[in-house]
Amino acid sequence: MRSHKVIEIRNLTLSTYIIKMEKKDFTFKTGQYITLGFSGSIDRREYSIYSSEQDNFLEVLIKEVEDGLVSKKLKRCKPGDYLDVDGPFGHFSLKEDEISKKKFLFIATGTGISPIHSFIATHPNMDYQLLHGVRMKEEAYERESYQNNNYILCTSREKSGDFHGRVTEYLKENPVPSDTVCYLCGNCHMIYEAYDILEKQGINLGPIHTEVYF
Amino acid sequence: MKKVAFKTLGCRLNQYETDAIASHFQNNGFKLVPFDKEADVYVINSCTVTHQSDHKSRNFINQANRKNPDSVLVVTGCMANNAKTELEGRDEINYVVENDQKSSVYSLVEAHYNGEIFHPSKMNSDLFAYGSTDKGFHTRSMVKIQDGCDNFCTFCIIPSVRGRAVSRPIQDILNNVKSVVANGAKEVVLTGVNIGRYEYEHYRFDDIVEQILDLNGDFRLRISSIEPDGFGDKFLGLLNHPKMTPHLHLCLQSGSDSILLQMRRMYNIKRFKEIVNKVRSIRPDFNITTDIIIGFPNESDQDFESTCNIIKELQFGHVHAFKYSIRKGTRAERMTAQVDERIKTLRSETLRKVAEDVKLQYRNQFIGKEQIVLVEKTDGENAKGYGEHYLPVEFKGYELKKNHFYKVKITDINKDIDPVLIGEQVK
Ligand SMILES: Cc1cc2nc3c(=O)[nH]c(=O)nc-3n(C[C@H](O)[C@H](O)[C@H](O)COP(=O)(O)OP(=O)(O)OC[C@H]3O[C@@H](n4cnc5c(N)ncnc54)[C@H](O)[C@@H]3O)c2cc1C
């Protein structure tokens, strides 16, 4: 476990923020996650890495969960604080031989967009479409990072997104060509439902294609 | 002659590690005695995978202390990692040895008798420093190829007590296998925490298996418990090798995709069935055994029913089922929809019946067939052992010897909870 100094906190909404830390000699494969906690604390949680493989810093995108322990504490961290980073962990990763050849569909809910951001920042020339499921428009975290035509915001609580409804409803209305490589990240119920829809549309999903947060 | 007694809880890896430590003691003049007898040294190799295992470990600590309050009492294994402070606070325990230092238990006790008291944390922390298990308790010789796990399933405490995945150098493994075979081992069992994730330099799990199968000698290879995500077609292709035994313990955990996702398992039901079907297409009577967790948070009646159905569909040879219990520090601990203990008990009972029926059906198909049995116990005319499918067999024969293979024709089955195949030696 290594101690990393916090460089900056970027608040994106009232509850969602990005912690930027020094990278030191940490290396990872885009899509992987770390566990994070205050130095010396036993309370640690998993967070996908938001930054790219080539960035010289490490970032995570976190939403403060109501009644949550660690996401609340981390929100109060300040530049200069030290956080313990362990990892990288996980198998949610792109296959080298597919990156420049295939068409990708990324489906994320909430902060589940974090590893997708890292995928795209690491491989900016990928051919992708990104479905981001949130409740309200303000949760389109750093939308400017994605090419406009490739990012589809699905808002379930208001009509302000590109699509009004859940990502699963979008998928039913807009079938996916069966040669698409799909990656799903975020809420378990979304993943479960989307998985079913995609399978029926002829998509073959392996274990590395899903990352369940909660 | 000093006496040493062991108690092992939990997994096969623990069993292997106990065997190796026991050999170390025996090679240095200690006499091995049963755990309920008076001994000078008691070693409890504990487990912490469920509440029940913690409870059992505590009972054995008390039992050892009652038998001989002056003994050297060593507690090692996963509970020693997970409840270190509690255990170190108990006066009757002399040493609490974490998994990393487990291979040094003998050295610690030896030093103790020489008047040197070391803190276990100062001892060698090589995860693969165990000697051979030639004088252990079994005719099967276990070979440790890997330790630790990085999967972080949401219910599981193992990554925090066994640590990150580490693989043993391939050459050490091959040398270890050669040496146990040269010492007479007839069955080699690969063991570790998550052996399918073996990775050393460019060698993967299937490379290890292939190279072991290619070694000379009269032995057969058994793969112990393996995760369904850890192998590909190359491994499946090795399953019909004459030295490979037709048995895999493939951990399923639940028959419901929704629960598997919440457990953060690395496969779904479709993939699991594909694997089983591929394996059974190689050998239709292949013995596939499994682990099931009953009453994981959010498990509905429907999820549970799916689990029972898949047990029937896939005809598991044995189901190791246990009730979910909260482990501190895991993600599942923080899940809100915990299942009521009474429901878990009812489901356990239902599942037990289903699994027993399926097991009997599975074993019945061996009546009339032959098994190659490795004898573990015999009086010369009657013998007990395991066939290549890892099914218990009792048979009659002539001048039977321990640790020898015999071809046995199965004629009957005794319908106990663990039904034993009955047979006769084929001359
Ligand atoms: C592999 C992995 C990667 C993850 N990556 C990220 C990430 O990049 N960004 C991020 O914000 N979170 C991520 N999470 C979730 C994160 O680890 C924590 O669970 C989350 O921050 C809540 O922690 P807490 O201590 O505040 O709440 P806890 O005290 O742990 O939990 C409180 C309750 O909130 C529920 N809960 C947990 N997460 C959420 C959520 N996101 N939304 C709503 N309810 C929730 C829990 O089930 C629990 O009932 C990831 C989880 C995993 C397994």
XYZ file of C-alpha atoms and ligand atoms in Angstrom, chain A residues 33-34 44-49 60-73 111-112 114-115 185 211-214, chain B residues 154 264 331 334-336, ligand 1:
90
model
C -9.725 0.067 -9.800
C -7.896 0.925 -6.608
C -11.306 1.688 2.538
C -13.418 1.417 -0.610
C -12.946 0.476 -4.240
C -12.808 3.251 -6.846
C -12.264 2.895 -10.576
C -9.442 4.971 -11.966
C -10.995 9.034 -9.115
C -14.589 10.168 -9.591
C -16.681 9.720 -6.458
C -20.285 10.291 -5.546
C -21.071 10.914 -1.938
C -23.549 8.218 -0.977
C -26.294 9.099 1.460
C -25.393 7.544 4.825
C -22.144 6.368 3.257
C -19.036 6.270 5.382
C -16.004 6.588 3.124
C -17.464 8.589 0.227
C -18.497 11.236 2.778
C -15.108 11.311 4.493
C -20.089 7.317 -11.458
C -19.861 4.054 -13.411
C -15.298 6.574 -14.460
C -13.465 3.601 -16.049
C -20.432 -0.436 -15.410
C -18.135 -3.985 -13.409
C -20.688 -3.942 -10.592
C -20.373 -1.067 -8.085
C -23.300 -1.803 -5.801
C -18.192 -9.194 -2.134
C -19.045 -9.780 -8.201
C -18.808 -5.316 0.730
C -22.789 -3.335 4.042
C -25.610 -4.686 1.883
C -28.938 -3.797 3.389
C -14.931 -2.270 -8.320
C -15.645 -1.075 -7.761
C -15.379 0.181 -8.261
C -16.043 1.285 -7.753
N -15.787 2.514 -8.291
C -16.446 3.589 -7.860
C -16.230 4.857 -8.449
O -15.427 5.004 -9.374
N -16.930 5.925 -7.962
C -17.831 5.783 -6.936
O -18.438 6.777 -6.543
N -18.061 4.585 -6.363
C -17.394 3.500 -6.795
N -17.627 2.281 -6.197
C -18.474 2.218 -4.990
C -17.591 2.544 -3.764
O -16.641 1.529 -3.554
C -18.375 2.678 -2.452
O -19.235 1.607 -2.328
C -19.167 3.959 -2.384
O -18.299 5.070 -2.452
C -19.962 4.020 -1.065
O -19.076 3.887 0.018
P -19.443 4.471 1.447
O -18.419 4.027 2.413
O -19.643 5.946 1.361
O -20.821 3.841 1.757
P -21.075 2.495 2.546
O -21.056 2.812 3.996
O -20.138 1.477 2.077
O -22.481 2.060 1.993
C -23.688 2.666 2.293
C -24.808 2.098 1.436
O -24.786 2.675 0.133
C -24.884 1.696 -0.894
N -24.071 2.162 -2.040
C -22.779 1.875 -2.291
N -22.354 2.516 -3.398
C -23.386 3.239 -3.843
C -23.575 4.115 -4.935
N -22.588 4.378 -5.782
N -24.799 4.693 -5.077
C -25.789 4.427 -4.224
N -25.678 3.601 -3.164
C -24.508 3.010 -2.980
C -24.328 0.449 -0.251
O -24.904 -0.726 -0.845
C -24.706 0.592 1.210
O -25.979 0.038 1.446
C -16.994 1.151 -6.719
C -17.246 -0.122 -6.211
C -16.600 -1.227 -6.722
C -16.907 -2.595 -6.182
